[in-house]
mmCIF file of C-alpha atoms in Angstrom:
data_model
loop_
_atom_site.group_PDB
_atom_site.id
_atom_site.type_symbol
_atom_site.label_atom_id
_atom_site.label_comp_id
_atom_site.label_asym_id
_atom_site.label_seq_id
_atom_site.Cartn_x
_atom_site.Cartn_y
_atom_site.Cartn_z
ATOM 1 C CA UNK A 1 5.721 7.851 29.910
ATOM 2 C CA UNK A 2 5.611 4.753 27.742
ATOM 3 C CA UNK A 3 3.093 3.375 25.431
ATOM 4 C CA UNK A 4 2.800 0.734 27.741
ATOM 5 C CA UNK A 5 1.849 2.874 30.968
ATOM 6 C CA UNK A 6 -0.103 4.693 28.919
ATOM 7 C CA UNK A 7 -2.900 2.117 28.125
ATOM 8 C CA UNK A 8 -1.670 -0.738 30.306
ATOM 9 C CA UNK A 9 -4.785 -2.649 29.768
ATOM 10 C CA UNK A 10 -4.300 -2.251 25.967
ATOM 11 C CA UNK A 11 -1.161 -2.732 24.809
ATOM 12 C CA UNK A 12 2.261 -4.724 25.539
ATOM 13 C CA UNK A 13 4.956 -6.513 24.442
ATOM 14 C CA UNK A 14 3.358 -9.126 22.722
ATOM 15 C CA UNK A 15 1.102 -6.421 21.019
ATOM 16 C CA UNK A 16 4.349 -4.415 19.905
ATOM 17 C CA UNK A 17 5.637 -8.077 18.452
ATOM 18 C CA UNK A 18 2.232 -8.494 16.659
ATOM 19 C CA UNK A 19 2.318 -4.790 15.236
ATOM 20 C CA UNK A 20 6.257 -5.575 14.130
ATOM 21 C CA UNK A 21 4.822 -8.590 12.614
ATOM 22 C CA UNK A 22 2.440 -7.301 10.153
ATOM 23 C CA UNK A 23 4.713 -3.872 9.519
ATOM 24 C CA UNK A 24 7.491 -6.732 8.157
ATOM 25 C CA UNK A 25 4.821 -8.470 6.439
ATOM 26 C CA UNK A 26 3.241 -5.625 4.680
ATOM 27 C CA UNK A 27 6.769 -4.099 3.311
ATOM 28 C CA UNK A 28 8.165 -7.746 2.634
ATOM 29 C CA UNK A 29 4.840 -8.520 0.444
ATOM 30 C CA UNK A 30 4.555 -5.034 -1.253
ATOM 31 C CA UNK A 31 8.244 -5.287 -1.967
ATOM 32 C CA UNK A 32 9.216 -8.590 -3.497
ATOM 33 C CA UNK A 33 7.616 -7.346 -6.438
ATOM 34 C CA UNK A 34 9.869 -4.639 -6.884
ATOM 35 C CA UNK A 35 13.081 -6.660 -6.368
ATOM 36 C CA UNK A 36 12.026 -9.335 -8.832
ATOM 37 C CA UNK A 37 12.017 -6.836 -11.517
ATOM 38 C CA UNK A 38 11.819 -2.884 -11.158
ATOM 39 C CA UNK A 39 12.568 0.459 -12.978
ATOM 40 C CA UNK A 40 16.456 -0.961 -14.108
ATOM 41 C CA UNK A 41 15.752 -2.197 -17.348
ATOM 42 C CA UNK A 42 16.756 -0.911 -20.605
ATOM 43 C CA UNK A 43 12.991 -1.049 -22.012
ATOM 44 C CA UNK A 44 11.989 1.264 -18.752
ATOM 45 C CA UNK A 45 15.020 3.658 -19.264
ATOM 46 C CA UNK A 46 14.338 4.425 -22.727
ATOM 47 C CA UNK A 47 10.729 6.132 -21.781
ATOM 48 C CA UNK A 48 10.452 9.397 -21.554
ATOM 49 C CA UNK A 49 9.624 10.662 -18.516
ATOM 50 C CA UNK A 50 6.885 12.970 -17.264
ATOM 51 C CA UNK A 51 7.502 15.948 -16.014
ATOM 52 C CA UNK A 52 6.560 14.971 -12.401
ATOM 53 C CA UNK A 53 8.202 12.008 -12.222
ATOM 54 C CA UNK A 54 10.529 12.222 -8.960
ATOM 55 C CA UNK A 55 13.894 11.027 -8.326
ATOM 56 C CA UNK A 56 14.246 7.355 -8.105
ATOM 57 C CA UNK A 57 15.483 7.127 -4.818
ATOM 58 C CA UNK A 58 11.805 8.118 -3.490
ATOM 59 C CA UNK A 59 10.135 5.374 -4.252
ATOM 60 C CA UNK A 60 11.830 3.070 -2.054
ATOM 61 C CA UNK A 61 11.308 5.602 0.848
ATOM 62 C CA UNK A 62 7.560 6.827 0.236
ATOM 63 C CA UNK A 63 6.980 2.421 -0.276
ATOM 64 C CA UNK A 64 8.787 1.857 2.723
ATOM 65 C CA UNK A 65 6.809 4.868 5.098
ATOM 66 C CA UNK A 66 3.212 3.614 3.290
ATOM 67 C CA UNK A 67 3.875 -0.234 4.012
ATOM 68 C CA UNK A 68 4.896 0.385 7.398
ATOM 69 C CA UNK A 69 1.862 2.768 7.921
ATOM 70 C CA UNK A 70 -0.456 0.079 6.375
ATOM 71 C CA UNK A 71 0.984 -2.889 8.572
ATOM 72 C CA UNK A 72 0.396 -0.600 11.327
ATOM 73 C CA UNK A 73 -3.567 0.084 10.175
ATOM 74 C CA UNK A 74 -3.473 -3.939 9.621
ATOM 75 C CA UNK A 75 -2.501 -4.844 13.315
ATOM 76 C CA UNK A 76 -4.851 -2.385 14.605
ATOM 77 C CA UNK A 77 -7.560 -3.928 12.802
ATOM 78 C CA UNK A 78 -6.859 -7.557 13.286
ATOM 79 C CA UNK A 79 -5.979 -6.763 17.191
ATOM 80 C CA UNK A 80 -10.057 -6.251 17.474
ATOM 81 C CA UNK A 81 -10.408 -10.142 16.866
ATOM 82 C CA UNK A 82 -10.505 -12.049 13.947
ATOM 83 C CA UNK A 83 -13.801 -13.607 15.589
ATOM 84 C CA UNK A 84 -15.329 -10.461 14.291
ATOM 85 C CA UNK A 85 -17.463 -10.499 11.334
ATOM 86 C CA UNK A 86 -16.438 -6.665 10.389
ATOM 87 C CA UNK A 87 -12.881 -7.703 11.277
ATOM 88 C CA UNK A 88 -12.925 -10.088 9.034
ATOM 89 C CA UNK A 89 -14.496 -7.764 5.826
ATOM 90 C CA UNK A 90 -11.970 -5.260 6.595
ATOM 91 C CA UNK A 91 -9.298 -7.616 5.960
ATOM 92 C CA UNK A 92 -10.416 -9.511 3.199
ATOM 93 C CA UNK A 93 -10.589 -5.914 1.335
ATOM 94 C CA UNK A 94 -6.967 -5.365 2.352
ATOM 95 C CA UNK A 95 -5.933 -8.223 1.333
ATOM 96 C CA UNK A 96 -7.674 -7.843 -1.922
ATOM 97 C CA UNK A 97 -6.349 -3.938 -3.180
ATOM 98 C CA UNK A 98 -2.945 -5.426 -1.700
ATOM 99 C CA UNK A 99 -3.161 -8.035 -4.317
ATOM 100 C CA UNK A 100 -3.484 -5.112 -6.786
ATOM 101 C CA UNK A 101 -0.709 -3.266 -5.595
ATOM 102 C CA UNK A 102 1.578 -6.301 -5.347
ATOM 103 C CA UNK A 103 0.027 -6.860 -9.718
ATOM 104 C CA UNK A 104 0.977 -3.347 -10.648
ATOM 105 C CA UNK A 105 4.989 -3.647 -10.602
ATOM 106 C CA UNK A 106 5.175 -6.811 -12.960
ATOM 107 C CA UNK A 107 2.504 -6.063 -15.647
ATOM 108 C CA UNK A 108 4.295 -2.277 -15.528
ATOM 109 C CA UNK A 109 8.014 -3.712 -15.691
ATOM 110 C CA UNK A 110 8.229 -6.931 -16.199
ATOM 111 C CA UNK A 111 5.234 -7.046 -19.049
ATOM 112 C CA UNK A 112 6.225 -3.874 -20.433
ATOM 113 C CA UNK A 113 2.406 -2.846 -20.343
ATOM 114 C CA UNK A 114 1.867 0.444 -18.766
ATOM 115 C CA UNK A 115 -2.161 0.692 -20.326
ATOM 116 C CA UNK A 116 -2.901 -3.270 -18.397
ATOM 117 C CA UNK A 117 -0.654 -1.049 -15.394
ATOM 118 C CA UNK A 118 -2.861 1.909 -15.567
ATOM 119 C CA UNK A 119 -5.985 -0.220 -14.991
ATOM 120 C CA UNK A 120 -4.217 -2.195 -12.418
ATOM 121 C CA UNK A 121 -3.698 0.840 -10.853
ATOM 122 C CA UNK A 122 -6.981 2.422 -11.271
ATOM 123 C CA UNK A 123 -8.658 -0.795 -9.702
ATOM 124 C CA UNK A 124 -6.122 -0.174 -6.812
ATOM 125 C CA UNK A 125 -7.295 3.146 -5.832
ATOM 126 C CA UNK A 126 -10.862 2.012 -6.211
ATOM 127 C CA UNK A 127 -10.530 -0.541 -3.682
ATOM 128 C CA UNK A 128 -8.478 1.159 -1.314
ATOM 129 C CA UNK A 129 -11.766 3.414 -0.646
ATOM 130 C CA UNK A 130 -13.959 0.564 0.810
ATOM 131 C CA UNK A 131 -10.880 -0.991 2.565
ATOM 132 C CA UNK A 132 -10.714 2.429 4.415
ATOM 133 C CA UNK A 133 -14.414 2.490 5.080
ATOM 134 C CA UNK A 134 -13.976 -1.053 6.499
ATOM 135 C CA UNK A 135 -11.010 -0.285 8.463
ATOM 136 C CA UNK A 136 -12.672 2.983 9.332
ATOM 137 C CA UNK A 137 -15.861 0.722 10.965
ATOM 138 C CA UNK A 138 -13.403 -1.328 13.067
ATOM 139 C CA UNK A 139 -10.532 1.514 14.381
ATOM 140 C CA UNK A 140 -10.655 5.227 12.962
ATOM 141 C CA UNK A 141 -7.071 5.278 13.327
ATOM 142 C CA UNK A 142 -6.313 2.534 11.083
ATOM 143 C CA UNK A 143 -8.670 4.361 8.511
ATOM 144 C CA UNK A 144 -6.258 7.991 8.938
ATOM 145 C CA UNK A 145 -3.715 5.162 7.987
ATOM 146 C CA UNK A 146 -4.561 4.546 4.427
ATOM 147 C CA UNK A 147 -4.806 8.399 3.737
ATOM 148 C CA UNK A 148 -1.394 9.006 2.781
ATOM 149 C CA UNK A 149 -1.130 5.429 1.083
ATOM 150 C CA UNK A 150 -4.982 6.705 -1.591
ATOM 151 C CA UNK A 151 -2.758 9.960 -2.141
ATOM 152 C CA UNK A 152 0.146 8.434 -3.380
ATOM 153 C CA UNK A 153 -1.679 5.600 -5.098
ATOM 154 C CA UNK A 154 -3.569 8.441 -7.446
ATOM 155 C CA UNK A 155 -0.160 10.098 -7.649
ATOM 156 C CA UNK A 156 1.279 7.110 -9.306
ATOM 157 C CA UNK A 157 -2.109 6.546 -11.666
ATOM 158 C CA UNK A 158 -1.403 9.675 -12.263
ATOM 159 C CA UNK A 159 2.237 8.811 -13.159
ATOM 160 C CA UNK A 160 1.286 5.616 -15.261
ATOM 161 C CA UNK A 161 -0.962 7.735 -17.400
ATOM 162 C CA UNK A 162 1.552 10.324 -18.031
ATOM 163 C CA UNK A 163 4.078 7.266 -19.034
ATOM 164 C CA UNK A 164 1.585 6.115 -21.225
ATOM 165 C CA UNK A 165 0.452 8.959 -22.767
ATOM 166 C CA UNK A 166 4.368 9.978 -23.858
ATOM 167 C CA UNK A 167 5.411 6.407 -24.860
ATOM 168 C CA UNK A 168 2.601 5.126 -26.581
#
């Protein structure tokens, strides 16, 4: 059985174009930043590294899973109607801790400032908790959606600190 026959008053092929939409949106905005300037300069490979730091090559995939989750939690919530007040809220606040996320990368890499990062960062995981409650009063689903994204978020705070800490 298909999504489609599943709820065929719900979803179809123009809903699965929509969804696609934000998904590419979401990972194309979250990962310009990275692109433009990321972990391969000299100044980053001359910290030392914490202890939990993971390999390199996760980033891109845990980024690439959490965007594509989030522009999954974003079409869910906009499919409700952007007519909607609460609709509305919920992605304002998305696109507000997105802004944050998208700031982290260049005032870590490109400014060289991992203490203006850390409270990028910080501010990041803060507003991810209202977005969820927002999302959460519009589709539960797209709530369960940000979970995984707030975990790895206070990972990488977690991360930034430790950077800091051994490189100030």
């Amino acid at each position: 059985m298909s999504l489609a026959d599943a709820a065929p008053d719900r979803f179809d092929r123009r809903d699965l174009l929509w969804a696609l939409a934000a998904v590419v949106l979401v990972n194309v905005v979250g990962g310009v930043p990275a692109v433009l300037g990321g972990p391969d300069s000299a100044w980053f490979e001359g910290l030392v590294e914490p202890a939990i730091y993971p390999p390199g090559w996760a980033f891109g995939v845990v980024w690439t899973l959490l965007f594509t989750l989030l522009g999954v939690a974003v079409y869910l919530v906009a499919s409700e109607g952007l007519d909607e007040r609460r609709v509305r809220v919920a992605l304002g606040l998305f696109a507000l801790q997105f802004a944050f996320n998208v700031a982290w990368t260049p005032v870590f890499f490109t400014l060289q400032r991992p203490l203006a990062a850390l409270g990028v960062i910080v501010a990041l995981a803060v507003l991810i908790v209202p977005t969820m409650w927002a999302f959460d009063r519009v589709d539960r689903r797209a709530a369960a959606l940000l979970v995984p994204y707030l975990v790895w978020v206070l990972f990488a705070a977690l991360l930034n600190y430790r950077f800091w800490a051994l490189n100030a």
